[in-house]
Coordinates of C-alpha atoms in Angstrom, one line a residue:
Chain A
M1 CA 0.1 0.2 0.1
N2 CA 1.5 3.6 -1.0
K3 CA 1.6 6.1 2.0
I4 CA -0.1 9.3 0.8
E5 CA 2.5 12.0 1.8
N6 CA 1.0 15.3 3.1
N7 CA 3.7 17.8 3.8
K8 CA 1.1 20.5 4.6
A9 CA 1.6 19.0 8.2
W10 CA 4.9 20.8 8.6
F11 CA 3.0 24.2 8.9
L12 CA 1.8 23.2 12.3
V13 CA 5.6 23.1 13.2
L14 CA 5.9 26.5 12.5
P15 CA 5.0 28.0 16.3
V16 CA 8.1 25.6 17.6
F17 CA 10.3 26.8 14.5
I18 CA 9.5 30.5 15.9
L19 CA 10.4 29.6 19.4
V20 CA 13.6 28.0 18.4
A21 CA 14.6 30.9 16.1
F22 CA 14.0 33.2 18.8
S23 CA 16.1 31.2 21.5
A24 CA 18.8 29.3 19.2
I25 CA 19.1 30.3 15.7
I26 CA 19.1 34.0 16.0
P27 CA 21.8 34.0 18.8
L28 CA 24.0 31.7 16.6
M29 CA 23.7 34.0 13.7
T30 CA 24.9 36.6 15.8
V31 CA 27.7 34.2 17.2
V32 CA 28.8 33.8 13.1
N33 CA 28.8 37.6 13.0
Y34 CA 31.1 37.9 16.0
S35 CA 33.4 35.3 14.6
V36 CA 34.6 37.8 11.6
Q37 CA 34.9 40.9 13.5
D38 CA 37.2 42.4 16.1
V39 CA 34.6 43.9 18.3
F40 CA 34.8 46.5 21.0
D41 CA 31.4 47.5 21.3
T42 CA 28.5 47.6 18.9
N43 CA 30.2 51.0 17.4
T44 CA 33.7 50.1 17.5
R45 CA 34.3 46.9 15.5
Y46 CA 36.8 45.7 12.5
F47 CA 35.9 43.3 9.7
V48 CA 38.7 40.5 10.3
G49 CA 37.6 37.8 7.8
T50 CA 39.0 34.6 8.7
E51 CA 41.7 35.5 10.9
W52 CA 40.3 34.5 14.3
F53 CA 39.6 30.8 12.6
K54 CA 43.0 30.5 11.7
A55 CA 44.5 31.8 14.9
I56 CA 42.2 29.4 16.8
L57 CA 42.9 26.3 14.6
N58 CA 46.5 26.8 15.5
D59 CA 46.2 27.5 19.0
A60 CA 48.1 24.6 20.7
A61 CA 46.8 25.1 23.9
L62 CA 43.4 24.6 22.2
Q63 CA 44.1 21.6 20.2
S64 CA 45.4 20.2 23.3
A65 CA 42.0 20.8 24.9
L66 CA 40.3 19.0 21.9
M67 CA 42.3 16.1 22.2
K68 CA 41.7 16.0 26.2
Q69 CA 38.0 16.3 25.6
F70 CA 37.5 13.5 23.0
M71 CA 39.8 11.3 25.4
F72 CA 37.5 12.2 28.4
S73 CA 34.2 11.5 26.4
F74 CA 35.8 8.4 24.9
T75 CA 36.7 6.9 28.4
T76 CA 33.8 7.9 30.5
L77 CA 31.3 6.4 27.8
S78 CA 33.4 3.4 27.2
I79 CA 33.1 2.8 31.4
E80 CA 29.6 4.3 31.7
I81 CA 27.6 2.2 29.1
P82 CA 28.7 -1.5 29.8
L83 CA 28.5 -0.6 33.5
G84 CA 25.1 1.2 33.3
I85 CA 23.9 -2.1 31.5
G86 CA 25.6 -4.4 34.1
I87 CA 23.9 -2.6 36.8
A88 CA 20.2 -2.8 35.3
L89 CA 20.6 -6.5 34.7
L90 CA 21.3 -6.8 38.4
M91 CA 18.7 -4.8 39.7
P92 CA 15.6 -6.7 41.3
K93 CA 12.7 -7.0 39.1
R94 CA 9.7 -6.0 41.4
G95 CA 8.7 -5.5 44.9
M96 CA 10.3 -3.1 47.6
A97 CA 13.9 -4.0 47.0
A98 CA 13.2 -2.7 43.2
S99 CA 11.9 0.9 44.2
L100 CA 14.7 1.1 47.0
C101 CA 17.5 0.2 44.3
L102 CA 15.7 2.9 41.5
V103 CA 15.5 5.6 44.5
L104 CA 19.3 4.8 45.5
I105 CA 20.4 4.8 41.9
A106 CA 18.6 7.8 41.0
L107 CA 20.3 10.0 43.9
P108 CA 23.6 11.1 42.1
L109 CA 21.3 12.5 39.4
L110 CA 19.5 15.0 41.6
I111 CA 22.6 16.6 42.7
P112 CA 23.5 19.9 41.0
L113 CA 26.7 19.8 38.8
N114 CA 28.6 22.2 40.9
V115 CA 27.3 20.4 44.0
V116 CA 28.6 17.2 42.5
G117 CA 32.3 19.1 42.3
T118 CA 32.0 20.2 45.7
I119 CA 31.4 16.9 47.0
W120 CA 34.4 15.4 45.4
Q121 CA 36.7 18.1 46.1
I122 CA 36.2 17.4 49.9
F123 CA 36.1 13.9 49.4
T124 CA 39.4 14.0 47.8
R125 CA 41.0 16.0 50.4
S126 CA 43.9 14.2 52.2
D127 CA 42.8 16.0 55.5
I128 CA 39.1 16.0 55.9
G129 CA 38.0 14.1 52.9
L130 CA 37.0 10.4 53.3
M131 CA 38.8 9.0 50.2
G132 CA 41.9 11.3 50.3
W133 CA 42.5 10.7 53.9
S134 CA 41.8 6.9 53.6
L135 CA 44.5 7.0 50.6
R136 CA 47.1 8.7 52.6
E137 CA 46.6 6.5 55.8
M138 CA 47.2 3.5 53.2
G139 CA 50.4 5.2 52.1
V140 CA 49.2 6.1 48.3
A141 CA 50.6 9.6 47.5
Y142 CA 47.6 11.0 46.1
N143 CA 47.0 14.6 45.5
I144 CA 44.8 16.0 42.5
S145 CA 46.3 19.6 42.8
R146 CA 49.7 18.1 42.0
N147 CA 49.5 14.9 39.8
P148 CA 47.8 15.1 36.6
V149 CA 46.9 11.4 36.6
D150 CA 45.2 11.9 39.9
A151 CA 43.1 14.7 38.6
W152 CA 42.1 12.7 35.8
A153 CA 41.4 9.5 37.7
T154 CA 39.3 11.5 39.6
I155 CA 37.4 13.7 37.2
I156 CA 36.6 10.4 35.1
L157 CA 35.5 8.4 38.6
M158 CA 33.2 11.5 39.3
D159 CA 31.6 11.6 36.0
V160 CA 31.0 7.6 36.2
W161 CA 29.6 8.1 39.8
H162 CA 27.5 11.0 38.4
W163 CA 26.5 9.7 35.0
T164 CA 26.2 6.0 35.2
P165 CA 22.8 5.9 37.0
L166 CA 21.3 7.8 33.9
I167 CA 22.3 4.9 31.6
A168 CA 21.3 2.2 34.2
L169 CA 18.0 3.9 34.9
L170 CA 17.5 3.9 30.9
C171 CA 18.3 0.3 30.3
Y172 CA 16.3 -0.9 33.2
S173 CA 13.0 1.0 31.7
G174 CA 14.0 -1.0 28.3
L175 CA 14.9 -4.2 30.0
R176 CA 10.9 -4.0 31.8
S177 CA 9.4 -3.6 28.5
I178 CA 10.7 -7.3 27.3
P179 CA 7.6 -9.6 27.8
E180 CA 8.0 -12.4 29.7
A181 CA 7.0 -14.9 27.1
Y182 CA 10.6 -14.2 25.6
Y183 CA 12.5 -15.5 28.4
Q184 CA 10.2 -18.6 28.6
A185 CA 10.9 -19.5 24.8
A186 CA 14.3 -19.1 25.5
R187 CA 14.3 -21.2 28.6
I188 CA 12.6 -24.0 26.8
D189 CA 15.4 -23.5 24.2
R190 CA 17.8 -24.1 27.0
A191 CA 19.2 -20.6 25.6
S192 CA 22.5 -19.6 28.0
R193 CA 22.6 -16.6 30.0
W194 CA 25.0 -14.8 27.3
A195 CA 22.7 -15.9 24.7
I196 CA 19.6 -14.3 26.1
F197 CA 21.3 -11.1 26.8
R198 CA 23.0 -10.9 23.1
Y199 CA 19.9 -11.9 21.3
I200 CA 16.8 -10.8 23.4
Q201 CA 17.9 -7.9 25.8
L202 CA 20.6 -6.2 23.6
P203 CA 18.3 -5.9 20.8
K204 CA 15.5 -4.8 22.7
L205 CA 17.7 -2.3 24.6
T206 CA 19.1 -0.7 21.1
N207 CA 16.7 2.5 21.4
V208 CA 17.4 3.6 24.8
L209 CA 21.0 3.0 24.4
I210 CA 20.8 5.2 21.3
I211 CA 19.4 8.1 23.7
G212 CA 22.0 7.3 26.2
I213 CA 24.9 7.2 24.3
L214 CA 23.7 10.7 22.5
L215 CA 22.9 12.6 25.6
R216 CA 26.2 11.1 27.5
F217 CA 28.3 12.1 24.7
M218 CA 26.8 15.6 24.3
D219 CA 27.1 16.3 27.8
S220 CA 30.5 14.8 28.6
F221 CA 31.7 16.9 25.7
M222 CA 30.4 20.0 27.3
I223 CA 31.2 19.2 30.5
Y224 CA 32.2 22.6 32.7
A225 CA 31.1 22.8 36.1
E226 CA 32.5 19.6 37.7
P227 CA 36.2 19.8 36.5
F228 CA 36.1 23.4 37.2
V229 CA 35.0 23.0 40.9
L230 CA 37.0 19.9 41.3
T231 CA 40.5 20.9 39.7
G232 CA 39.9 24.2 38.3
G233 CA 41.4 22.8 34.8
G234 CA 44.5 22.0 36.9
P235 CA 47.2 21.0 37.5
G236 CA 48.6 23.2 35.1
S237 CA 46.2 22.6 32.2
S238 CA 45.9 19.1 32.2
T239 CA 42.1 18.9 32.9
T240 CA 41.2 22.2 31.1
F241 CA 38.3 21.1 29.0
L242 CA 37.1 22.8 25.8
S243 CA 34.1 24.6 27.6
Q244 CA 36.3 26.1 30.3
A245 CA 39.1 27.5 27.9
L246 CA 35.9 28.8 25.7
T247 CA 34.5 30.6 29.0
T248 CA 38.0 31.8 30.1
M249 CA 38.2 33.5 26.5
A250 CA 35.0 34.7 26.2
I251 CA 34.1 36.1 29.8
G252 CA 37.3 36.0 31.6
Q253 CA 39.3 38.0 28.7
F254 CA 36.2 39.4 26.9
D255 CA 37.8 38.1 23.3
V256 CA 34.5 37.6 22.0
G257 CA 35.7 37.5 18.4
P258 CA 38.0 34.6 18.5
A259 CA 35.6 32.7 21.3
A260 CA 32.7 33.0 18.6
A261 CA 34.9 31.3 16.1
F262 CA 36.1 29.1 18.7
S263 CA 32.4 28.3 19.7
I264 CA 31.2 27.5 16.1
I265 CA 34.3 24.9 15.5
Y266 CA 33.0 23.2 18.8
F267 CA 29.3 23.3 17.6
L268 CA 30.3 21.9 14.2
I269 CA 32.5 18.9 15.9
I270 CA 29.4 18.4 18.4
L271 CA 26.9 18.2 15.2
A272 CA 29.2 16.2 13.1
V273 CA 30.1 13.3 15.6
S274 CA 26.3 13.3 16.8
W275 CA 25.2 13.0 13.5
V276 CA 27.7 10.1 12.6
F277 CA 26.5 8.4 15.9
Y278 CA 23.0 9.0 15.1
T279 CA 22.8 7.7 11.7
T280 CA 24.9 4.6 12.3
I281 CA 22.9 3.3 15.3
M282 CA 19.4 4.4 13.2
N283 CA 21.1 2.2 10.3
M284 CA 21.9 -0.7 12.1
Q285 CA 18.3 -1.0 13.2
K286 CA 17.2 -0.6 9.7
E287 CA 18.9 -3.7 8.6
K288 CA 17.5 -5.8 11.1
Chain B
M1 CA 19.1 44.9 14.7
S2 CA 22.7 46.8 15.3
W3 CA 23.2 44.2 18.8
M4 CA 23.4 41.5 16.0
V5 CA 26.5 43.0 14.7
W6 CA 26.0 42.6 10.9
T7 CA 28.8 42.4 8.3
T8 CA 28.0 42.3 4.5
P9 CA 29.9 39.0 3.9
T10 CA 27.8 37.1 7.0
A11 CA 24.3 38.8 5.8
G12 CA 25.3 37.2 2.4
F13 CA 25.9 33.9 3.6
F14 CA 22.8 33.6 5.7
I15 CA 20.8 35.1 2.7
G16 CA 22.4 32.1 0.7
I17 CA 21.7 29.3 3.4
G18 CA 18.1 30.8 3.4
L19 CA 17.6 30.8 -0.3
I20 CA 19.2 26.9 -0.6
L21 CA 16.5 25.9 2.2
A22 CA 13.6 27.8 0.7
S23 CA 14.5 26.4 -3.0
M24 CA 14.9 22.8 -1.4
S25 CA 11.5 23.3 0.3
I26 CA 9.6 24.2 -3.0
W27 CA 11.9 21.3 -4.8
Q28 CA 10.5 18.9 -2.1
Y29 CA 7.1 20.3 -2.6
V30 CA 6.9 20.0 -6.6
S31 CA 8.7 16.6 -6.8
P32 CA 9.1 14.8 -3.2
S33 CA 12.4 13.2 -2.9
I34 CA 12.7 9.5 -2.8
E35 CA 15.5 7.5 -0.6
R36 CA 18.1 6.1 -2.5
K37 CA 21.3 4.4 -2.2
G38 CA 24.5 6.3 -4.1
F39 CA 28.3 6.3 -3.4
L40 CA 27.7 6.9 0.3
P41 CA 27.5 3.8 2.7
I42 CA 23.9 4.9 3.5
K43 CA 20.5 5.5 2.0
T44 CA 20.0 9.3 1.7
T45 CA 17.2 11.7 0.4
R46 CA 17.8 15.0 -1.2
G47 CA 17.8 16.7 2.3
D48 CA 20.1 14.2 3.9
R49 CA 22.5 14.5 1.1
L50 CA 22.4 18.7 1.5
F51 CA 23.0 18.4 5.0
I52 CA 25.7 16.4 4.5
G53 CA 27.1 18.6 1.8
L54 CA 27.0 21.5 4.1
L55 CA 28.5 19.9 7.2
T56 CA 31.7 18.7 4.9
S57 CA 31.7 22.1 3.5
A58 CA 32.1 23.9 6.7
F59 CA 35.1 21.3 7.6
I60 CA 36.7 22.0 4.1
H61 CA 36.7 25.6 4.8
L62 CA 37.8 25.3 8.3
G63 CA 40.5 23.0 7.0
I64 CA 41.6 25.3 4.3
V65 CA 41.4 28.4 6.2
G66 CA 43.4 27.3 9.6
F67 CA 46.3 24.7 7.8
T68 CA 46.9 26.3 4.2
D69 CA 47.5 29.9 2.8
L70 CA 45.2 29.5 0.1
S71 CA 42.3 32.2 -0.2
I72 CA 38.8 31.0 1.2
L73 CA 37.6 31.2 -2.4
V74 CA 39.5 27.9 -3.2
A75 CA 37.5 26.3 -0.5
T76 CA 34.3 27.5 -1.4
A77 CA 35.1 26.3 -5.1
I78 CA 36.2 23.0 -3.8
S79 CA 32.7 22.5 -1.8
A80 CA 30.6 23.9 -4.7
I81 CA 32.3 20.9 -6.8
W82 CA 31.9 18.3 -3.8
M83 CA 28.2 19.7 -3.1
A84 CA 27.3 18.9 -6.8
I85 CA 28.9 15.6 -6.8
L86 CA 27.0 14.8 -3.5
M87 CA 23.8 15.9 -4.6
R88 CA 24.0 14.1 -8.1
W89 CA 25.8 10.6 -7.2
G90 CA 25.8 10.5 -3.4

């Protein structure tokens, strides 16, 4: 049967389009305008063409911030996704225990970002923080303000603690939507635990995992408040991620021209990576 | 409008994008696009190819402006050729 296409329905999207234009498209256009000028105020500005883009793309500090950002997103995603799935599989399916587990697991998600930073900042201090103190008593030389490896490990641990629950909750809801009959059929076929996971649970989780991976990638790629509070980007600039470098440039130094060029490059990278993720996963589903 | 600090080149750029979107909408309305497989590894509609083309053109421009001393017009010319190939055979 041929489906009749009626594109007139698109006109119903018009109100949303106007709203998005006001809140996102017009500001983005302004950013593009800023990126080609040296702006002092609205009356004093000079057209500089593509100079800012050239400067930003060749800035060694920003190149390293970009590399660090990719490393950070890749590491946290590759820990959080399997761990989240694992937690969801282990969670009790019904009764009081299930509710209790859900509440406990959702707790980190309810904490504001800068508070998460503060909690971990205190947690890792060797004088009053439980983790910092314990490590010192065990004789481990651990100092996030001196040792870049410690700082990195702590930031990754913090992100995993904060965001794995999101993946776990999404996967839990995905698992709950699988009808019992599938498991019964698997038991009749004497399917192994791994076969059940691979051929029943994982395919049913694809949809929630797409959303989970996209959300976590975009969020981790834009991370700001937590490392800013925990390490302030240090030691040196070892944990200065892109958004912090951008904020320092735009607000700290008020270099709106270079900051605008930087924002556009940042935006294009997020757009490209998210699109690739989305298309690959959507295509994997279509082929099934 | 003065707070948006417009310049002639950026105004031209956005008018161009606007015209492309408007003409693609009219084209879609007159003859709806059918998803097909070209040299790209996925099935695409006309709009998908336009999006891929615009995004890759942006990166072509960044690459040429950032890492070579060539004029930005070279990047625009390469992008235009790439866009034409992509829309026709992509």
